[in-house]
Short mmCIF file of N, CA, C and O in Angstrom, two decimals:
data_model
loop_
_atom_site.label_atom_id
_atom_site.label_comp_id
_atom_site.label_asym_id
_atom_site.label_seq_id
_atom_site.Cartn_x
_atom_site.Cartn_y
_atom_site.Cartn_z
N MET A 1 187.91 312.67 240.35
CA MET A 1 188.39 311.64 239.45
C MET A 1 187.77 311.82 238.10
O MET A 1 186.53 311.92 238.04
N ILE A 2 188.48 311.84 237.01
CA ILE A 2 187.95 311.90 235.68
C ILE A 2 187.95 310.49 235.03
O ILE A 2 189.01 309.86 234.95
N THR A 3 186.78 310.11 234.55
CA THR A 3 186.69 308.79 233.84
C THR A 3 186.13 309.01 232.43
O THR A 3 185.06 309.60 232.26
N GLY A 4 186.92 308.72 231.46
CA GLY A 4 186.48 308.88 230.08
C GLY A 4 186.12 310.26 229.70
O GLY A 4 185.27 310.53 228.86
N GLY A 5 186.78 311.27 230.29
CA GLY A 5 186.55 312.68 229.94
C GLY A 5 185.41 313.35 230.69
O GLY A 5 185.17 314.50 230.50
N ILE A 6 184.72 312.60 231.53
CA ILE A 6 183.59 313.19 232.31
C ILE A 6 183.92 313.09 233.79
O ILE A 6 184.38 312.05 234.26
N ASP A 7 183.80 314.17 234.46
CA ASP A 7 184.12 314.27 235.95
C ASP A 7 183.03 313.54 236.65
O ASP A 7 181.84 313.61 236.38
N SER A 8 183.47 312.66 237.64
CA SER A 8 182.52 311.88 238.45
C SER A 8 181.52 312.75 239.26
O SER A 8 180.38 312.35 239.48
N SER A 9 182.02 313.94 239.62
CA SER A 9 181.08 314.82 240.41
C SER A 9 179.96 315.31 239.52
O SER A 9 178.82 315.52 240.00
N ARG A 10 180.23 315.51 238.24
CA ARG A 10 179.18 315.85 237.26
C ARG A 10 178.14 314.75 237.10
O ARG A 10 176.96 314.94 236.97
N ILE A 11 178.63 313.52 237.06
CA ILE A 11 177.80 312.37 236.96
C ILE A 11 176.88 312.26 238.15
O ILE A 11 175.68 312.01 238.03
N GLN A 12 177.49 312.48 239.32
CA GLN A 12 176.73 312.34 240.59
C GLN A 12 175.64 313.50 240.59
O GLN A 12 174.55 313.29 241.07
N ALA A 13 175.96 314.71 240.07
CA ALA A 13 175.08 315.80 240.05
C ALA A 13 173.83 315.47 239.11
O ALA A 13 172.71 315.74 239.41
N MET A 14 174.16 314.78 238.00
CA MET A 14 173.10 314.46 237.02
C MET A 14 172.21 313.40 237.64
O MET A 14 170.98 313.40 237.51
N ILE A 15 172.79 312.42 238.34
CA ILE A 15 171.96 311.36 239.01
C ILE A 15 171.08 312.01 240.12
O ILE A 15 169.89 311.61 240.24
N ALA A 16 171.60 312.92 240.79
CA ALA A 16 170.85 313.65 241.86
C ALA A 16 169.65 314.39 241.18
O ALA A 16 168.57 314.43 241.73
N GLN A 17 169.91 315.05 240.01
CA GLN A 17 168.80 315.71 239.28
C GLN A 17 167.77 314.71 238.84
O GLN A 17 166.54 314.98 239.01
N LEU A 18 168.14 313.54 238.38
CA LEU A 18 167.19 312.51 237.94
C LEU A 18 166.36 312.06 239.11
O LEU A 18 165.13 311.86 239.00
N HIS A 19 167.00 311.81 240.25
CA HIS A 19 166.28 311.40 241.42
C HIS A 19 165.27 312.47 241.87
O HIS A 19 164.16 312.19 242.28
N ALA A 20 165.68 313.72 241.79
CA ALA A 20 164.81 314.80 242.19
C ALA A 20 163.63 314.93 241.31
O ALA A 20 162.49 315.06 241.78
N HIS A 21 163.81 314.73 240.01
CA HIS A 21 162.65 314.75 239.11
C HIS A 21 161.77 313.58 239.27
O HIS A 21 160.60 313.62 239.11
N ALA A 22 162.44 312.41 239.57
CA ALA A 22 161.56 311.20 239.79
C ALA A 22 160.69 311.28 241.06
O ALA A 22 159.57 310.72 241.07
N THR A 23 161.18 311.92 242.09
CA THR A 23 160.44 312.04 243.35
C THR A 23 159.48 313.22 243.37
O THR A 23 158.67 313.34 244.24
N LYS A 24 159.74 314.18 242.49
CA LYS A 24 158.87 315.39 242.34
C LYS A 24 157.47 314.97 241.91
O LYS A 24 157.29 314.26 240.97
N PRO A 25 156.46 315.48 242.65
CA PRO A 25 155.01 315.15 242.20
C PRO A 25 154.67 315.84 240.89
O PRO A 25 155.13 316.91 240.63
N ASP A 26 154.07 315.06 240.07
CA ASP A 26 153.73 315.54 238.68
C ASP A 26 152.39 316.35 238.82
O ASP A 26 151.42 315.81 239.22
N LEU A 27 152.40 317.58 238.46
CA LEU A 27 151.27 318.47 238.60
C LEU A 27 150.33 318.39 237.43
O LEU A 27 149.23 318.87 237.50
N LYS A 28 150.79 317.81 236.34
CA LYS A 28 149.95 317.70 235.19
C LYS A 28 149.01 316.51 235.32
O LYS A 28 149.40 315.49 235.87
N PRO A 29 147.84 316.71 234.82
CA PRO A 29 146.89 315.54 234.91
C PRO A 29 147.35 314.44 233.92
O PRO A 29 147.99 314.73 232.93
N PRO A 30 147.15 313.19 234.30
CA PRO A 30 147.58 312.14 233.40
C PRO A 30 146.84 312.24 232.02
O PRO A 30 145.68 312.67 232.01
N VAL A 31 147.59 311.87 231.02
CA VAL A 31 146.98 311.95 229.63
C VAL A 31 146.09 310.60 229.45
O VAL A 31 146.58 309.51 229.71
N ILE A 32 144.85 310.87 229.10
CA ILE A 32 143.95 309.76 228.90
C ILE A 32 143.81 309.58 227.42
O ILE A 32 143.55 310.52 226.69
N ALA A 33 144.01 308.33 227.01
CA ALA A 33 143.88 308.08 225.56
C ALA A 33 142.37 308.27 225.16
O ALA A 33 141.46 307.68 225.67
N THR A 34 142.17 309.14 224.17
CA THR A 34 140.87 309.44 223.71
C THR A 34 140.57 308.81 222.34
O THR A 34 139.50 309.01 221.78
N GLU A 35 141.49 308.13 221.80
CA GLU A 35 141.29 307.50 220.50
C GLU A 35 140.34 306.29 220.72
O GLU A 35 140.44 305.59 221.63
N PRO A 36 139.48 306.06 219.75
CA PRO A 36 138.61 304.93 219.87
C PRO A 36 139.42 303.63 219.72
O PRO A 36 140.54 303.60 219.12
N PRO A 37 138.95 302.55 220.31
CA PRO A 37 139.75 301.28 220.20
C PRO A 37 139.85 300.88 218.74
O PRO A 37 138.96 301.16 217.95
N ALA A 38 140.97 300.28 218.48
CA ALA A 38 141.29 299.88 217.08
C ALA A 38 140.24 298.82 216.63
O ALA A 38 139.99 297.81 217.33
N VAL A 39 139.53 299.02 215.53
CA VAL A 39 138.63 298.10 214.99
C VAL A 39 139.44 297.16 214.04
O VAL A 39 140.13 297.67 213.15
N PRO A 40 139.27 295.88 214.17
CA PRO A 40 140.04 294.97 213.24
C PRO A 40 139.61 295.30 211.81
O PRO A 40 138.39 295.41 211.55
N LYS A 41 140.55 295.34 210.95
CA LYS A 41 140.23 295.60 209.55
C LYS A 41 139.65 294.36 208.92
O LYS A 41 139.97 293.20 209.28
N ALA A 42 138.70 294.60 208.00
CA ALA A 42 138.09 293.49 207.27
C ALA A 42 139.06 292.94 206.25
O ALA A 42 139.53 293.72 205.37
N ASP A 43 139.39 291.74 206.34
CA ASP A 43 140.29 291.13 205.48
C ASP A 43 139.54 290.54 204.25
O ASP A 43 138.52 289.94 204.37
N PHE A 44 140.05 290.89 203.02
CA PHE A 44 139.33 290.53 201.82
C PHE A 44 139.22 289.05 201.71
O PHE A 44 138.20 288.49 201.34
N GLN A 45 140.25 288.36 202.06
CA GLN A 45 140.27 286.91 202.01
C GLN A 45 139.23 286.26 202.94
O GLN A 45 138.46 285.40 202.49
N ASP A 46 139.06 286.82 204.16
CA ASP A 46 138.05 286.32 205.06
C ASP A 46 136.65 286.61 204.55
O ASP A 46 135.78 285.79 204.65
N ALA A 47 136.45 287.82 204.04
CA ALA A 47 135.08 288.17 203.52
C ALA A 47 134.72 287.28 202.36
O ALA A 47 133.61 286.84 202.22
N LEU A 48 135.67 287.08 201.46
CA LEU A 48 135.41 286.17 200.27
C LEU A 48 135.11 284.78 200.74
O LEU A 48 134.19 284.15 200.26
N LYS A 49 135.91 284.26 201.69
CA LYS A 49 135.65 282.87 202.24
C LYS A 49 134.34 282.79 202.82
O LYS A 49 133.62 281.79 202.62
N LYS A 50 133.93 283.76 203.67
CA LYS A 50 132.60 283.70 204.35
C LYS A 50 131.46 283.70 203.29
O LYS A 50 130.50 282.99 203.42
N SER A 51 131.60 284.53 202.24
CA SER A 51 130.57 284.60 201.23
C SER A 51 130.43 283.25 200.48
O SER A 51 129.41 282.75 200.18
N LEU A 52 131.60 282.65 200.12
CA LEU A 52 131.58 281.38 199.41
C LEU A 52 131.07 280.31 200.30
O LEU A 52 130.36 279.45 199.79
N ASP A 53 131.41 280.36 201.60
CA ASP A 53 130.77 279.36 202.50
C ASP A 53 129.23 279.50 202.60
O ASP A 53 128.58 278.47 202.70
N ALA A 54 128.81 280.71 202.58
CA ALA A 54 127.34 280.92 202.58
C ALA A 54 126.70 280.41 201.35
O ALA A 54 125.61 279.82 201.45
N VAL A 55 127.29 280.61 200.18
CA VAL A 55 126.76 280.07 198.93
C VAL A 55 126.79 278.56 198.99
O VAL A 55 125.81 277.88 198.62
N ASN A 56 127.83 278.01 199.51
CA ASN A 56 127.94 276.53 199.56
C ASN A 56 126.88 275.99 200.55
O ASN A 56 126.23 274.98 200.27
N ALA A 57 126.68 276.63 201.65
CA ALA A 57 125.68 276.23 202.61
C ALA A 57 124.28 276.24 202.01
O ALA A 57 123.44 275.29 202.22
N SER A 58 123.93 277.27 201.21
CA SER A 58 122.65 277.30 200.60
C SER A 58 122.47 276.17 199.58
O SER A 58 121.32 275.65 199.47
N GLN A 59 123.53 275.90 198.89
CA GLN A 59 123.46 274.75 197.90
C GLN A 59 123.34 273.41 198.63
O GLN A 59 122.56 272.56 198.13
N VAL A 60 124.00 273.26 199.75
CA VAL A 60 123.92 271.98 200.45
C VAL A 60 122.52 271.85 201.08
O VAL A 60 121.96 270.75 201.07
N GLU A 61 121.98 272.92 201.59
CA GLU A 61 120.61 272.92 202.15
C GLU A 61 119.62 272.58 201.09
O GLU A 61 118.70 271.76 201.35
N ALA A 62 119.78 273.19 199.93
CA ALA A 62 118.81 272.86 198.78
C ALA A 62 118.92 271.40 198.31
O ALA A 62 117.86 270.76 198.13
N ASP A 63 120.12 270.91 198.33
CA ASP A 63 120.38 269.48 197.95
C ASP A 63 119.73 268.59 198.93
O ASP A 63 119.10 267.54 198.63
N GLY A 64 119.87 268.92 200.26
CA GLY A 64 119.33 268.12 201.32
C GLY A 64 117.81 268.05 201.28
O GLY A 64 117.18 267.02 201.49
N LEU A 65 117.20 269.18 201.07
CA LEU A 65 115.74 269.32 201.00
C LEU A 65 115.27 268.46 199.80
O LEU A 65 114.19 267.81 199.83
N ASN A 66 116.01 268.64 198.63
CA ASN A 66 115.59 267.90 197.47
C ASN A 66 115.66 266.38 197.75
O ASN A 66 114.72 265.67 197.29
N LYS A 67 116.70 265.91 198.39
CA LYS A 67 116.83 264.48 198.67
C LYS A 67 115.72 264.00 199.63
O LYS A 67 115.08 262.91 199.40
N LYS A 68 115.39 264.84 200.64
CA LYS A 68 114.37 264.41 201.57
C LYS A 68 112.97 264.39 200.85
O LYS A 68 112.20 263.45 201.11
N PHE A 69 112.75 265.35 199.97
CA PHE A 69 111.48 265.35 199.22
C PHE A 69 111.40 264.16 198.36
O PHE A 69 110.34 263.48 198.22
N ALA A 70 112.52 263.78 197.66
CA ALA A 70 112.52 262.62 196.76
C ALA A 70 112.32 261.38 197.51
O ALA A 70 111.76 260.39 196.96
N MET A 71 112.76 261.25 198.79
CA MET A 71 112.62 260.10 199.57
C MET A 71 111.18 259.96 200.22
O MET A 71 110.89 258.95 200.79
N GLY A 72 110.35 261.04 200.00
CA GLY A 72 108.98 261.00 200.47
C GLY A 72 108.81 261.49 201.92
O GLY A 72 107.84 261.12 202.59
N ASP A 73 109.72 262.32 202.38
CA ASP A 73 109.66 262.90 203.69
C ASP A 73 108.43 263.87 203.71
O ASP A 73 108.37 264.78 202.94
N ASP A 74 107.45 263.65 204.64
CA ASP A 74 106.24 264.48 204.71
C ASP A 74 106.51 265.86 205.28
O ASP A 74 105.68 266.74 205.12
N THR A 75 107.66 266.06 205.94
CA THR A 75 107.94 267.38 206.60
C THR A 75 108.41 268.39 205.53
O THR A 75 108.51 269.57 205.88
N VAL A 76 108.82 267.96 204.34
CA VAL A 76 109.31 268.81 203.33
C VAL A 76 108.32 268.95 202.15
O VAL A 76 107.92 267.95 201.60
N SER A 77 107.98 270.26 201.90
CA SER A 77 106.95 270.43 200.81
C SER A 77 107.75 270.83 199.52
O SER A 77 108.82 271.18 199.57
N LEU A 78 107.02 270.66 198.41
CA LEU A 78 107.59 271.01 197.10
C LEU A 78 107.98 272.47 197.03
O LEU A 78 109.04 272.87 196.51
N SER A 79 107.17 273.30 197.62
CA SER A 79 107.47 274.76 197.58
C SER A 79 108.71 274.99 198.37
O SER A 79 109.53 275.89 197.95
N ASP A 80 109.04 274.40 199.52
CA ASP A 80 110.27 274.56 200.26
C ASP A 80 111.41 274.16 199.42
O ASP A 80 112.46 274.84 199.43
N VAL A 81 111.35 273.05 198.72
CA VAL A 81 112.40 272.61 197.84
C VAL A 81 112.69 273.58 196.74
O VAL A 81 113.85 273.92 196.49
N MET A 82 111.61 274.01 196.04
CA MET A 82 111.83 275.01 194.92
C MET A 82 112.37 276.28 195.42
O MET A 82 113.24 276.91 194.76
N ILE A 83 111.90 276.78 196.54
CA ILE A 83 112.46 278.13 197.13
C ILE A 83 113.90 277.94 197.47
O ILE A 83 114.71 278.83 197.13
N ALA A 84 114.29 276.84 198.11
CA ALA A 84 115.72 276.61 198.44
C ALA A 84 116.54 276.46 197.20
O ALA A 84 117.65 277.06 197.20
N GLN A 85 116.04 275.82 196.18
CA GLN A 85 116.90 275.72 194.96
C GLN A 85 116.97 277.05 194.28
O GLN A 85 118.07 277.39 193.75
N GLN A 86 115.92 277.90 194.26
CA GLN A 86 116.06 279.18 193.67
C GLN A 86 117.03 280.09 194.47
O GLN A 86 117.84 280.83 193.83
N LYS A 87 116.98 280.05 195.78
CA LYS A 87 117.96 280.84 196.56
C LYS A 87 119.39 280.39 196.27
O LYS A 87 120.26 281.22 196.15
N ALA A 88 119.56 279.10 196.17
CA ALA A 88 120.94 278.60 195.90
C ALA A 88 121.39 279.04 194.51
O ALA A 88 122.57 279.43 194.28
N SER A 89 120.46 279.01 193.57
CA SER A 89 120.81 279.38 192.21
C SER A 89 121.09 280.88 192.13
O SER A 89 122.08 281.33 191.47
N ILE A 90 120.31 281.72 192.82
CA ILE A 90 120.57 283.15 192.84
C ILE A 90 121.94 283.45 193.46
O ILE A 90 122.71 284.30 192.99
N ASN A 91 122.20 282.78 194.63
CA ASN A 91 123.53 282.98 195.30
C ASN A 91 124.66 282.64 194.42
O ASN A 91 125.65 283.33 194.33
N PHE A 92 124.51 281.48 193.69
CA PHE A 92 125.56 281.04 192.79
C PHE A 92 125.76 282.05 191.61
O PHE A 92 126.92 282.33 191.31
N GLN A 93 124.66 282.53 191.03
CA GLN A 93 124.81 283.49 189.94
C GLN A 93 125.47 284.71 190.40
O GLN A 93 126.26 285.29 189.60
N GLY A 94 125.09 285.21 191.56
CA GLY A 94 125.74 286.41 192.14
C GLY A 94 127.23 286.22 192.33
O GLY A 94 128.05 287.09 192.06
N THR A 95 127.66 285.03 192.80
CA THR A 95 129.02 284.65 192.98
C THR A 95 129.77 284.69 191.66
O THR A 95 130.89 285.19 191.55
N ILE A 96 129.13 284.13 190.65
CA ILE A 96 129.74 284.12 189.26
C ILE A 96 129.91 285.46 188.75
O ILE A 96 131.01 285.85 188.19
N GLN A 97 128.93 286.42 189.02
CA GLN A 97 129.07 287.83 188.50
C GLN A 97 130.21 288.52 189.24
O GLN A 97 131.00 289.29 188.67
N VAL A 98 130.39 288.29 190.60
CA VAL A 98 131.45 288.93 191.30
C VAL A 98 132.82 288.35 190.77
O VAL A 98 133.79 289.17 190.61
N ARG A 99 132.92 287.08 190.59
CA ARG A 99 134.12 286.49 190.03
C ARG A 99 134.42 287.08 188.69
O ARG A 99 135.60 287.47 188.46
N ASN A 100 133.47 287.29 187.83
CA ASN A 100 133.72 287.89 186.54
C ASN A 100 134.23 289.33 186.68
O ASN A 100 135.13 289.73 185.93
N LYS A 101 133.68 290.07 187.58
CA LYS A 101 134.14 291.45 187.81
C LYS A 101 135.59 291.48 188.35
O LYS A 101 136.43 292.30 187.90
N LEU A 102 135.87 290.55 189.21
CA LEU A 102 137.24 290.47 189.80
C LEU A 102 138.25 290.07 188.71
O LEU A 102 139.39 290.68 188.65
N VAL A 103 137.91 289.12 187.84
CA VAL A 103 138.79 288.78 186.80
C VAL A 103 139.00 289.89 185.79
O VAL A 103 140.13 290.19 185.40
N SER A 104 137.94 290.58 185.50
CA SER A 104 138.06 291.72 184.60
C SER A 104 138.92 292.86 185.22
O SER A 104 139.75 293.39 184.56
N ALA A 105 138.79 293.14 186.57
CA ALA A 105 139.61 294.13 187.18
C ALA A 105 141.10 293.70 187.10
O ALA A 105 141.94 294.49 186.94
N TYR A 106 141.29 292.45 187.38
CA TYR A 106 142.68 291.89 187.38
C TYR A 106 143.33 292.04 186.05
O TYR A 106 144.45 292.57 185.92
N HIS A 107 142.53 291.77 184.93
CA HIS A 107 143.10 291.96 183.60
C HIS A 107 143.34 293.42 183.26
O HIS A 107 144.35 293.73 182.62
N ASP A 108 142.44 294.34 183.69
CA ASP A 108 142.66 295.71 183.55
C ASP A 108 143.93 296.21 184.20
O ASP A 108 144.69 297.02 183.66
N ILE A 109 144.16 295.81 185.47
CA ILE A 109 145.31 296.16 186.16
C ILE A 109 146.61 295.56 185.54
O ILE A 109 147.60 296.30 185.39
N MET A 110 146.55 294.37 185.12
CA MET A 110 147.73 293.76 184.43
C MET A 110 148.10 294.41 183.11
O MET A 110 149.21 294.39 182.66
N ASN A 111 147.11 294.96 182.39
CA ASN A 111 147.34 295.61 181.10
C ASN A 111 147.69 297.08 181.26
O ASN A 111 147.90 297.74 180.25
N MET A 112 147.82 297.62 182.49
CA MET A 112 148.11 299.02 182.62
C MET A 112 149.60 299.25 182.30
O MET A 112 150.46 298.39 182.59
N GLN A 113 149.84 300.40 181.73
CA GLN A 113 151.23 300.75 181.42
C GLN A 113 151.90 301.32 182.74
O GLN A 113 151.29 302.06 183.40
N VAL A 114 153.10 300.89 182.97
CA VAL A 114 153.75 301.30 184.20
C VAL A 114 154.59 302.59 183.94
O VAL A 114 155.13 302.85 182.97
#
């Protein structure tokens, strides 16, 4: 019987070949993936947010120590307050410099000829 231009006996023969190949033992060793596991890419937005959160945390810590010292808390010394304020100041100044570099790079890219 011919269906759609293909003889049904040929279809049966092809199915038999597929079954034979499916039941035939595979002599090749299985392929083992040797690629290292994918490392998640560092997202610029996440890195920037983490660094800004760290700067904010240092400023909040310095402010908290400053308030405790001003309230007369004996567990906080003046040197701890000054060191925390200097750390917060350095972190903030570094953030300002990075921002300035990013803005400068943005302006350079926007002024490029296409």
